[in-house]
CSV table of N, CA and C in Angstrom, one decimal:
chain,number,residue,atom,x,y,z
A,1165,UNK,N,-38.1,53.0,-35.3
A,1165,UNK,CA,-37.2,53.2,-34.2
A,1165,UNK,C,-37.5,52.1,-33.1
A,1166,UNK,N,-38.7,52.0,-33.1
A,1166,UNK,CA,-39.3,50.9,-31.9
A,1166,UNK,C,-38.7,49.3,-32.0
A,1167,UNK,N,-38.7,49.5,-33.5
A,1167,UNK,CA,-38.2,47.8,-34.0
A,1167,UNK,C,-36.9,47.8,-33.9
A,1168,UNK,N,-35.8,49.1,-34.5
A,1168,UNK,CA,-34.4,48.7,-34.0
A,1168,UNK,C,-34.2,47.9,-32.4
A,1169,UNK,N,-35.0,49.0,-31.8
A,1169,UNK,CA,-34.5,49.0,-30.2
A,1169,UNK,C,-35.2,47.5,-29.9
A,1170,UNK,N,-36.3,47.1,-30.3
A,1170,UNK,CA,-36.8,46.0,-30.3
A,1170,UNK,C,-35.5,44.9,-30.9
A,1171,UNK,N,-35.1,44.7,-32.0
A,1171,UNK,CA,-33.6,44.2,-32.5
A,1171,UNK,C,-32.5,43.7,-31.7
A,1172,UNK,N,-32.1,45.1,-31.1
A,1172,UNK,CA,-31.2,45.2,-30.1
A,1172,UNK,C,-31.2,44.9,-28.9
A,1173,UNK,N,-32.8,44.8,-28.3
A,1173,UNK,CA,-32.9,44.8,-27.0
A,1173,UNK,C,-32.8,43.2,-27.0
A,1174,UNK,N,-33.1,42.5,-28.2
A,1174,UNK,CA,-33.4,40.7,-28.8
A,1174,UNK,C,-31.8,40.1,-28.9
A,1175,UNK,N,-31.3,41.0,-29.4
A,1175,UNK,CA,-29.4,40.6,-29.5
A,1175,UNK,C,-28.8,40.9,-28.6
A,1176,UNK,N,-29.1,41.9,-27.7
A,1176,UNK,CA,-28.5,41.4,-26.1
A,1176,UNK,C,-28.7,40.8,-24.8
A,1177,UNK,N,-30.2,39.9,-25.3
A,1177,UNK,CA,-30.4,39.1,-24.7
A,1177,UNK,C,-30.2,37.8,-25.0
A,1178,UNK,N,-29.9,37.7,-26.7
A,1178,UNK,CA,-29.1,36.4,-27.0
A,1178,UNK,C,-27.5,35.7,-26.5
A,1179,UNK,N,-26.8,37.5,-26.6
A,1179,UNK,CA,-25.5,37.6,-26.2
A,1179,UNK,C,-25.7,37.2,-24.8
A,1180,UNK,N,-26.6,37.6,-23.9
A,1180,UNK,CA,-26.5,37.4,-22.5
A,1180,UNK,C,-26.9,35.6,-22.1
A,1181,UNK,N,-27.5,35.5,-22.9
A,1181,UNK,CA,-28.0,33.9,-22.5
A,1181,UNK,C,-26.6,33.2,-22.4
A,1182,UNK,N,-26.3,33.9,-24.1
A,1182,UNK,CA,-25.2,32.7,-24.6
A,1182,UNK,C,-23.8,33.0,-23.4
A,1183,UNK,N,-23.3,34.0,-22.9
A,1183,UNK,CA,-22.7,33.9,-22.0
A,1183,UNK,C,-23.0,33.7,-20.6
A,1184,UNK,N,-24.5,33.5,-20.1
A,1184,UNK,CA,-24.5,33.1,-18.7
A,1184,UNK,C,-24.7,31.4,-19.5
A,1185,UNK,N,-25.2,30.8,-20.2
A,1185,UNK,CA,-24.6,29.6,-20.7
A,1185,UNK,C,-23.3,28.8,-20.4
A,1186,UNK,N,-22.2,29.6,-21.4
A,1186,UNK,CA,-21.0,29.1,-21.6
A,1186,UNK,C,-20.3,29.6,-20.0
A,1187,UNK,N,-20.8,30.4,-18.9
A,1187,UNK,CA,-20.3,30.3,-17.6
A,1187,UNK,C,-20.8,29.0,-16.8
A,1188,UNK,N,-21.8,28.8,-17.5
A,1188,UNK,CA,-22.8,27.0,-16.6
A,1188,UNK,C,-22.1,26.5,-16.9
A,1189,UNK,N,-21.5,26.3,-18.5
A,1189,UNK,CA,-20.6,25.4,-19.2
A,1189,UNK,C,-19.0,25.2,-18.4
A,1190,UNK,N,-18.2,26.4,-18.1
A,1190,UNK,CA,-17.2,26.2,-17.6
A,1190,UNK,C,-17.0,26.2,-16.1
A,1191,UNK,N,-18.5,26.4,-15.5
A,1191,UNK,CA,-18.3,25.9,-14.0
A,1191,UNK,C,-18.6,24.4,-13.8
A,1192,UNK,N,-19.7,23.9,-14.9
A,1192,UNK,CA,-20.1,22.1,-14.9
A,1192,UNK,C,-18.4,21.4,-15.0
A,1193,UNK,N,-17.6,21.9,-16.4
A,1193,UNK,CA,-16.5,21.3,-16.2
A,1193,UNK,C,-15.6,21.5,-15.0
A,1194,UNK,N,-15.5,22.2,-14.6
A,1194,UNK,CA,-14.3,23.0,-13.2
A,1194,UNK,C,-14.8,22.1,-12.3
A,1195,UNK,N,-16.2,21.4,-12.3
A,1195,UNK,CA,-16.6,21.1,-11.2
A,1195,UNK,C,-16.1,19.4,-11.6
A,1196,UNK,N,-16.6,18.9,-12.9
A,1196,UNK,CA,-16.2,17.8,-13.1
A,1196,UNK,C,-14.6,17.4,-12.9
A,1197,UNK,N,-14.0,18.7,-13.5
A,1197,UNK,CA,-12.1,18.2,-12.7
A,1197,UNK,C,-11.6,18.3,-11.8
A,1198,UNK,N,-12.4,18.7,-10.9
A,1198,UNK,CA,-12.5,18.9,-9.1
A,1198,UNK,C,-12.5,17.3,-8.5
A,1199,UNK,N,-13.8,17.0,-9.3
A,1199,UNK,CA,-14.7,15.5,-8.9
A,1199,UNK,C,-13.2,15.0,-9.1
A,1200,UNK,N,-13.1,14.6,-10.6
A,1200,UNK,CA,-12.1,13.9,-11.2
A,1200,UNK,C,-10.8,13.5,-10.4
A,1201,UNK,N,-10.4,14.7,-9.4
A,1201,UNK,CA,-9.1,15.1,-8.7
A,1201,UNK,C,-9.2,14.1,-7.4
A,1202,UNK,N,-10.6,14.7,-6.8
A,1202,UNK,CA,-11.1,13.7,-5.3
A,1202,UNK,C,-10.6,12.7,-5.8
A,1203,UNK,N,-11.4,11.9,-7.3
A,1203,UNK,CA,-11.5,10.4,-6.9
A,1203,UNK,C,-10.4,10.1,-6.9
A,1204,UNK,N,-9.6,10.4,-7.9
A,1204,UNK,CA,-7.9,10.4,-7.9
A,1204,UNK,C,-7.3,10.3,-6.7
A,1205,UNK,N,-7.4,11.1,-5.8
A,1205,UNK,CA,-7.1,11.0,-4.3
A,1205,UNK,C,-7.3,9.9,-3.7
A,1206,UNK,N,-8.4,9.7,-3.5
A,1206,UNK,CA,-9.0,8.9,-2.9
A,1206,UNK,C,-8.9,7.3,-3.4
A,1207,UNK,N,-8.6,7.0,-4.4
A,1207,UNK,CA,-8.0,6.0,-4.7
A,1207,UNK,C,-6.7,5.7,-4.5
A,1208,UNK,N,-5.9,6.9,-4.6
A,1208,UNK,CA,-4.3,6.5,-4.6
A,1208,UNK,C,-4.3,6.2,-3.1
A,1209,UNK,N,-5.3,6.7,-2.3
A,1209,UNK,CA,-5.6,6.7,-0.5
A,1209,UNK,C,-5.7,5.2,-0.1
A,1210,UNK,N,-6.6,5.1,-0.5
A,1210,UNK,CA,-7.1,3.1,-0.7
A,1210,UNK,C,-6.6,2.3,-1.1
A,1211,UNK,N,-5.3,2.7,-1.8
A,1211,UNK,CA,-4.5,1.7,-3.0
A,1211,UNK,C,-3.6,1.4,-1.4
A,1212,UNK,N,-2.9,2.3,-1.2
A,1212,UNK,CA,-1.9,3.1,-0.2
A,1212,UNK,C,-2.8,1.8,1.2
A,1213,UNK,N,-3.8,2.3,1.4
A,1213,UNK,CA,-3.9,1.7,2.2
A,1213,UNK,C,-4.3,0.1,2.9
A,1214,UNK,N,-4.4,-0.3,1.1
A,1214,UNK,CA,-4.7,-2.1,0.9
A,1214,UNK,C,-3.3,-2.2,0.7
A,1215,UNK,N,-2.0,-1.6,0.6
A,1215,UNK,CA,-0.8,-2.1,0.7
A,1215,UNK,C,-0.2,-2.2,2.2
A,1216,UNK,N,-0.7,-1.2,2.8
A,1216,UNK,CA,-0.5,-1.4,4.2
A,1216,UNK,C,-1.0,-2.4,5.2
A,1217,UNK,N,-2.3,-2.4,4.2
A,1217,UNK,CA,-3.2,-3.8,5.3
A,1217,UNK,C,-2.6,-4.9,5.0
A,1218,UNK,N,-1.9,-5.6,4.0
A,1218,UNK,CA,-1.5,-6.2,3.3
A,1218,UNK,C,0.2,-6.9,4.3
A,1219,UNK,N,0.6,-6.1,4.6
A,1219,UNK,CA,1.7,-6.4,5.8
A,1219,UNK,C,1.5,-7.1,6.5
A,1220,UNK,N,2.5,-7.8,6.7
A,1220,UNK,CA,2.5,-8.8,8.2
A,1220,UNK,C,3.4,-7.8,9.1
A,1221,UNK,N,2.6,-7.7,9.9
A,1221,UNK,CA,3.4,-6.8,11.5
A,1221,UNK,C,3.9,-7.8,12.3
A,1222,UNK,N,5.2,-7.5,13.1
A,1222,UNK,CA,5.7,-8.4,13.9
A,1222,UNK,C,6.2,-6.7,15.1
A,1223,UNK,N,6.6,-7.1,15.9
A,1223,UNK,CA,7.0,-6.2,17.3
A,1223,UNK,C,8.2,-7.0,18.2
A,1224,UNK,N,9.4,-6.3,18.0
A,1224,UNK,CA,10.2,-7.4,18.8
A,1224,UNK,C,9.9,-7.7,20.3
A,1225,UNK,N,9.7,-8.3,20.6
A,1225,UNK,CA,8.5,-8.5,22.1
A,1225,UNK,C,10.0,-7.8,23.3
A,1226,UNK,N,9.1,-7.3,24.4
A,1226,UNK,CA,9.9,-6.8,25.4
A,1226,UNK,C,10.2,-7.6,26.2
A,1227,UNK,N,11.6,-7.7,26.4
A,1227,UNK,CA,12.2,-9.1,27.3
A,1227,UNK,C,13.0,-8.6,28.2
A,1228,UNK,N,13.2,-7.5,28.6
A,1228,UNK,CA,13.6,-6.4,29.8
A,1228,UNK,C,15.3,-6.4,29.4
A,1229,UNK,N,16.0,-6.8,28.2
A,1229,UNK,CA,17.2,-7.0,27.9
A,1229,UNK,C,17.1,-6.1,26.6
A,1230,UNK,N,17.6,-4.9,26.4
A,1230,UNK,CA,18.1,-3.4,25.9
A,1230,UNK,C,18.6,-4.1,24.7
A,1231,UNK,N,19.2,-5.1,25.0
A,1231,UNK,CA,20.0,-5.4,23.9
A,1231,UNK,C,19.6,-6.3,23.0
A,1232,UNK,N,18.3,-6.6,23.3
A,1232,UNK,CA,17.4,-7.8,22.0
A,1232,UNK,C,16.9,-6.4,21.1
A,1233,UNK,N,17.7,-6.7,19.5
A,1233,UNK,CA,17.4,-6.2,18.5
A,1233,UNK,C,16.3,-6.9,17.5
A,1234,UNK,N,16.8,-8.0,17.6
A,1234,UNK,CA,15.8,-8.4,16.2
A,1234,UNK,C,15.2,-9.9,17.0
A,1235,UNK,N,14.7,-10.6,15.6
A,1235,UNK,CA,13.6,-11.6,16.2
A,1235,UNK,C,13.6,-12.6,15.7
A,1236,UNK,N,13.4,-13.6,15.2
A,1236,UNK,CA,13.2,-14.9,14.6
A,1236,UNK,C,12.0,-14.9,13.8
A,1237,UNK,N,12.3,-14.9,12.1
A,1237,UNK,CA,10.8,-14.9,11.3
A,1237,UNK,C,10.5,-15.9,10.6
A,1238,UNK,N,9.4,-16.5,10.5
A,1238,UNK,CA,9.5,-17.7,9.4
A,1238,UNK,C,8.6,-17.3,8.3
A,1239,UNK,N,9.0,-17.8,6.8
A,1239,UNK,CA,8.0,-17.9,6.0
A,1239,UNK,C,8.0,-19.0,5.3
A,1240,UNK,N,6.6,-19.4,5.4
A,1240,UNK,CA,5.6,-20.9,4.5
A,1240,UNK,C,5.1,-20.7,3.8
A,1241,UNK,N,5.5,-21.3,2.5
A,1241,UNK,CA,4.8,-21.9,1.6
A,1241,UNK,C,4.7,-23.1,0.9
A,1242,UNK,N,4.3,-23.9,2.3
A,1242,UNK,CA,3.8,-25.0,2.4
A,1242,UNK,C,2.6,-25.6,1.5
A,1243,UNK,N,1.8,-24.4,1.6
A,1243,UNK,CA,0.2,-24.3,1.2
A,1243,UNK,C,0.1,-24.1,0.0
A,1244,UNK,N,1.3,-24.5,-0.6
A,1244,UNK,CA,1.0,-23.8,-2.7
A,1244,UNK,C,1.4,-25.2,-3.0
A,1245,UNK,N,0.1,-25.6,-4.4
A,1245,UNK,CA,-0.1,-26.9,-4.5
A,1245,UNK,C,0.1,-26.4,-6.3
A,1246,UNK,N,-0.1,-27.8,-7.1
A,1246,UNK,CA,-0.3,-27.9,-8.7
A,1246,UNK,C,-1.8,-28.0,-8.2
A,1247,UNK,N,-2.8,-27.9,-9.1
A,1247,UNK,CA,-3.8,-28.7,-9.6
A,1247,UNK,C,-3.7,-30.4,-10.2
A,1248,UNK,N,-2.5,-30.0,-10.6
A,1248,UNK,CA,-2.2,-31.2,-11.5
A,1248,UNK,C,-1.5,-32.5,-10.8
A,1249,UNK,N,-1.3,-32.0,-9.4
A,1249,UNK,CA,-0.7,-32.9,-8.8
A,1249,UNK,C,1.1,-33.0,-9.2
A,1250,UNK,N,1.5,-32.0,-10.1
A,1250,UNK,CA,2.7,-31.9,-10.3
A,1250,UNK,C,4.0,-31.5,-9.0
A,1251,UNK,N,5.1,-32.2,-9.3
A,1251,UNK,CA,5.7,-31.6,-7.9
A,1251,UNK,C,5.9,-30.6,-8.1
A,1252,UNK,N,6.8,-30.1,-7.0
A,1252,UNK,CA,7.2,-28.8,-7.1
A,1252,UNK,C,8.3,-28.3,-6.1
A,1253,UNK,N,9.0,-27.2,-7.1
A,1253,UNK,CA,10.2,-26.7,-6.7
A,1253,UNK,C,9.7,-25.1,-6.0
A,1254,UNK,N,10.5,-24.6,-5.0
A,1254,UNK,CA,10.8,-23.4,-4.4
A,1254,UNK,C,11.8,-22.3,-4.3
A,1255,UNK,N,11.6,-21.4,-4.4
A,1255,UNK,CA,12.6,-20.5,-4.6
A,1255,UNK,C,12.3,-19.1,-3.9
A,1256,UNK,N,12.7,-18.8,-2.5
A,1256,UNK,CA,12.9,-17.4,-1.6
A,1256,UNK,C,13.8,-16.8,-2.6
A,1257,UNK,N,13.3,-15.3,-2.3
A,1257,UNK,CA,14.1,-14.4,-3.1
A,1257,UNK,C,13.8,-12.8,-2.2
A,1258,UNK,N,14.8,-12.4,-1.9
A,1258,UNK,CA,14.5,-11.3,-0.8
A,1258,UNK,C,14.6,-10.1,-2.1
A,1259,UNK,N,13.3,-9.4,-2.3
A,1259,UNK,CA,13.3,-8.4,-2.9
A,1259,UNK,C,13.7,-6.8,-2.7
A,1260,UNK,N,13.5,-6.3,-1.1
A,1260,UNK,CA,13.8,-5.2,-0.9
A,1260,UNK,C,13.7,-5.2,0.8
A,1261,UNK,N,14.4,-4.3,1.6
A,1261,UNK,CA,14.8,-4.3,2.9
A,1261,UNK,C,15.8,-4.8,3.0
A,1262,UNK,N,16.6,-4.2,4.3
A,1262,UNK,CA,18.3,-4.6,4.8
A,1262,UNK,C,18.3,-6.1,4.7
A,1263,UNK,N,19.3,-6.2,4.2
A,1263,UNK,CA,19.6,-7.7,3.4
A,1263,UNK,C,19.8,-8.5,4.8
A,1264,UNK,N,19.5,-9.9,4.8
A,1264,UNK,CA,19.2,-10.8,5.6
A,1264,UNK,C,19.5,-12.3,5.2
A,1265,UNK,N,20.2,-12.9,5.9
A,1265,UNK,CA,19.9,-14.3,5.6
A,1265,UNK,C,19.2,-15.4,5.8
A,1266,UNK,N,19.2,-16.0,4.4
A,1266,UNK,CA,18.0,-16.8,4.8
A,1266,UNK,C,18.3,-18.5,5.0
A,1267,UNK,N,17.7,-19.0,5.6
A,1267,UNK,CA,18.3,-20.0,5.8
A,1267,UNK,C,17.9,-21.0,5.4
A,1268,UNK,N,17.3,-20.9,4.2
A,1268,UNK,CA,17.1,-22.0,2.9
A,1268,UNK,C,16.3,-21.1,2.1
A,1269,UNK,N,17.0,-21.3,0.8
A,1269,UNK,CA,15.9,-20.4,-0.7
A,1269,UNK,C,15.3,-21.2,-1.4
A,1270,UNK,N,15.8,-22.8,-1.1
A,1270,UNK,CA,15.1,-23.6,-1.9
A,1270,UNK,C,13.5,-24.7,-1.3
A,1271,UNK,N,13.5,-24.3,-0.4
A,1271,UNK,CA,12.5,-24.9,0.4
A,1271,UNK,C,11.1,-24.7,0.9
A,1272,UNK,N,10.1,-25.0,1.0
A,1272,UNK,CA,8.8,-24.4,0.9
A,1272,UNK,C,8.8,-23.1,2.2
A,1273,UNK,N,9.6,-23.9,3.3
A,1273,UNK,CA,9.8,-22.9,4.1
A,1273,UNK,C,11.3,-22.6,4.4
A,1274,UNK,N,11.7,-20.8,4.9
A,1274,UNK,CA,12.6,-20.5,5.3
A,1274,UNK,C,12.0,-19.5,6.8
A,1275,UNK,N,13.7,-19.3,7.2
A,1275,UNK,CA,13.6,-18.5,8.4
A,1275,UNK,C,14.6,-17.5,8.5
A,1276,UNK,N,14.8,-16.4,8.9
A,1276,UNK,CA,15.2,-15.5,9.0
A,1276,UNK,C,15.1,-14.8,10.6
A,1277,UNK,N,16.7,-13.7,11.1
A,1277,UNK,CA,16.8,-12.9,11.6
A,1277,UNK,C,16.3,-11.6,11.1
A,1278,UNK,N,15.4,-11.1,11.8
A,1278,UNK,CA,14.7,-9.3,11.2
A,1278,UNK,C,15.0,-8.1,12.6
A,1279,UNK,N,15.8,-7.8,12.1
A,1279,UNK,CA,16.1,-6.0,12.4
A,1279,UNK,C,14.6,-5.3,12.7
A,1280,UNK,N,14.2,-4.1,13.6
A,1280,UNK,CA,13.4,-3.3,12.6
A,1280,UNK,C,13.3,-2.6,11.5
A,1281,UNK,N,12.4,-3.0,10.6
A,1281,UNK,CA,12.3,-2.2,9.5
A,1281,UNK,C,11.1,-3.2,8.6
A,1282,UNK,N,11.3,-2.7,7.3
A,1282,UNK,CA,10.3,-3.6,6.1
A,1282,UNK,C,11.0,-4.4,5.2
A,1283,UNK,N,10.6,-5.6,5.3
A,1283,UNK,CA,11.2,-6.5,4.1
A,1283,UNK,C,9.9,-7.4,3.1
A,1284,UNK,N,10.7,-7.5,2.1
A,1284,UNK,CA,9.6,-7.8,1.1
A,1284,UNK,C,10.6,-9.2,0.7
A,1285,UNK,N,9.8,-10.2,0.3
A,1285,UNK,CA,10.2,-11.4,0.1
A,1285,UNK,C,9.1,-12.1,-0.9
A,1286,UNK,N,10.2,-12.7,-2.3
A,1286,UNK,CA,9.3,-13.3,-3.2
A,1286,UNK,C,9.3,-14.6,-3.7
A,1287,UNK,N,8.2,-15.6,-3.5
A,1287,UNK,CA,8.3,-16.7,-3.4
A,1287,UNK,C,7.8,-17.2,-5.0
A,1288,UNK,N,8.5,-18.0,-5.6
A,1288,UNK,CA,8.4,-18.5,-6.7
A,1288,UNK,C,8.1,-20.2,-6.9
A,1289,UNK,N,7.1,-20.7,-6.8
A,1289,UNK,CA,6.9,-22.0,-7.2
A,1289,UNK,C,6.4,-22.8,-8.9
A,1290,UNK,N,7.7,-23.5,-9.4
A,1290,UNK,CA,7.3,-24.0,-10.3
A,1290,UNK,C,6.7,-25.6,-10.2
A,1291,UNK,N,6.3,-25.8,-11.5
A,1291,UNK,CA,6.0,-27.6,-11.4
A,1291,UNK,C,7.2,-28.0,-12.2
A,1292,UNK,N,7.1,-29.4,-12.1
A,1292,UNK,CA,8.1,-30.1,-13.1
A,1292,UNK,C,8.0,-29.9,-14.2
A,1293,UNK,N,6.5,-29.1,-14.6
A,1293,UNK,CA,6.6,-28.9,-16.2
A,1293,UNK,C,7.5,-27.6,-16.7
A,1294,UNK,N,7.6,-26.2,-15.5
A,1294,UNK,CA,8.6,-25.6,-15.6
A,1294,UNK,C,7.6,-24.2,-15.4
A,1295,UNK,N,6.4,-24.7,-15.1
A,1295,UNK,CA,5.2,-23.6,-15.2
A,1295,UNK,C,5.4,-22.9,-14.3
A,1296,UNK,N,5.5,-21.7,-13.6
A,1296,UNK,CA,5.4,-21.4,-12.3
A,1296,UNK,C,4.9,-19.8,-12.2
A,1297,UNK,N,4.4,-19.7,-10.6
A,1297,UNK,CA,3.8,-18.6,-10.0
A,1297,UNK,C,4.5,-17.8,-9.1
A,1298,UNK,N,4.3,-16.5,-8.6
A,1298,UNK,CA,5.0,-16.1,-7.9
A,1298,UNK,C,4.1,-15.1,-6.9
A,1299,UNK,N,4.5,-15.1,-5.5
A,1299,UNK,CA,3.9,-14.1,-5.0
A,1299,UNK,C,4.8,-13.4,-3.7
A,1300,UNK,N,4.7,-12.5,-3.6
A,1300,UNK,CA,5.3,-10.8,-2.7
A,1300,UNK,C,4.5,-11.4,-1.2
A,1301,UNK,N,5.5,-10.6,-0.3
A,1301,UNK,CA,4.5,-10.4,1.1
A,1301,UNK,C,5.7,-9.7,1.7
A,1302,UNK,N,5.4,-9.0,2.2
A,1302,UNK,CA,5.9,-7.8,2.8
A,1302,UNK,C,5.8,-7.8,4.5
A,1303,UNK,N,7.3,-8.0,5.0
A,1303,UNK,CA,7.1,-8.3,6.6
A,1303,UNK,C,7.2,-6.7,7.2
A,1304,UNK,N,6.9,-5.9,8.1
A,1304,UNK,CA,7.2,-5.2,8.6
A,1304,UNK,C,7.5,-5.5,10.6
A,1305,UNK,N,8.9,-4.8,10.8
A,1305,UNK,CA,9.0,-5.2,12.4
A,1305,UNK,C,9.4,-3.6,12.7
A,1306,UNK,N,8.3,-4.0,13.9
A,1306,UNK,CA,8.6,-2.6,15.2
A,1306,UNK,C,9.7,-3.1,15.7
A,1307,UNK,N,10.3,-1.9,16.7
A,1307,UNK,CA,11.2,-1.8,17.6
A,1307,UNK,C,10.5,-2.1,18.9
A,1308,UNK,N,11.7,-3.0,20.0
A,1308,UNK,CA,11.1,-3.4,21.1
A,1308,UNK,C,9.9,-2.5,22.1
A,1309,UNK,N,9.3,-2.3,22.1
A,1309,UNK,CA,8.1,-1.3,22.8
A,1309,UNK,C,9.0,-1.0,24.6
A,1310,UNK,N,8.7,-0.2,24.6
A,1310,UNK,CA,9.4,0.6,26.1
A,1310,UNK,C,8.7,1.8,26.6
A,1311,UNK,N,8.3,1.7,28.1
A,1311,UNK,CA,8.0,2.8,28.7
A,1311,UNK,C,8.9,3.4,29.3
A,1312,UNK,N,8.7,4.9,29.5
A,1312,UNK,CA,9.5,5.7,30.8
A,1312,UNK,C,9.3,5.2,32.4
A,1313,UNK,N,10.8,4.5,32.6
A,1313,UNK,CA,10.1,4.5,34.3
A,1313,UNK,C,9.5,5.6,35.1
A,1314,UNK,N,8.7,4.9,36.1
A,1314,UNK,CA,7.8,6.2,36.7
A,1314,UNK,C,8.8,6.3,38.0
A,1315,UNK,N,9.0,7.7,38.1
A,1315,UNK,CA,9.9,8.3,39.0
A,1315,UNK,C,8.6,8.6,40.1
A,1316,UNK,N,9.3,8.3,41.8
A,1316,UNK,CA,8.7,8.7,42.8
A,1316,UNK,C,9.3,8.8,44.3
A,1317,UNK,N,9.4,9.7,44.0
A,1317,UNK,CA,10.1,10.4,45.3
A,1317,UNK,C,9.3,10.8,46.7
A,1318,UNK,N,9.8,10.1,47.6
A,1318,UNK,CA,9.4,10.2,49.3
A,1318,UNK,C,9.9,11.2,50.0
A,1319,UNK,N,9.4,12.1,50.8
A,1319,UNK,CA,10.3,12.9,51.7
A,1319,UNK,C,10.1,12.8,52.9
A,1320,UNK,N,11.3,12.7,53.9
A,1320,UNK,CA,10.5,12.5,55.2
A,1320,UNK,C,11.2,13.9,56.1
């Protein structure tokens, strides 16, 4: 009798191991797809926010006239070379934001009127061999900045 209960008292401490076990087991995982979720976050946070750093900000400056909407923008790409010493052609391409004119697509540099809002603009330089690169930049413009006049009243 001593040895059944002895048996028994051995097989429910195996059953108990093995399920405070497999509860280690399924709190280690719960905890690793927790982890897994943060870093997910937190990258899509950083991705998010190297695209934002990534902007050019402009502010239509305050000129005490209500009626200045937009601004004068330039973009250069002056500074994009061959290695090879090959020439090279240019091509502005306004990819996204209220459509705008540009006032040359084929030129290393253009200029533009901007509204507030975000515009994205993509520059394509080939060589004469026909090889070419391209790259994005993203303008973003505030609205003219304004305070509330300060009211002040005298009484006599």
């Amino acid at each position: 009798m001593e040895r059944i209960a002895s048996i028994m008292l051995l097989a429910i401490c195996l059953v108990g191991t093995g399920y405070l076990y497999m509860e280690h087991v399924d709190r280690l995982a719960a905890d690793e797809a927790a982890a897994a979720v943060v870093a997910e976050e937190a990258a899509t946070a950083a991705a998010a926010a190297e695209v934002e750093a990534a902007k050019i900000k402009f502010t239509i400056p305050h000129d005490k006239d209500a009626n200045t909407t937009d601004i004068t923008v330039s973009l250069d790409g002056s500074g994009s070379f061959d290695s090879e010493g090959d020439s090279l052609s240019f091509y502005w391409d306004q990819t996204s934001g209220d459509l705008v004119y540009l006032e040359s697509t084929d030129n290393n540099t253009t200029t533009f009127r901007a509204t507030t809002g975000e515009y994205t603009f993509k520059l394509t330089v080939s060589d004469s061999y026909g090889s070419s690169s391209s790259e994005n930049t993203t303008i973003s413009v505030a609205q003219e900045p304004n305070t509330p006049p300060e009211v002040v009243v005298k009484v006599y």
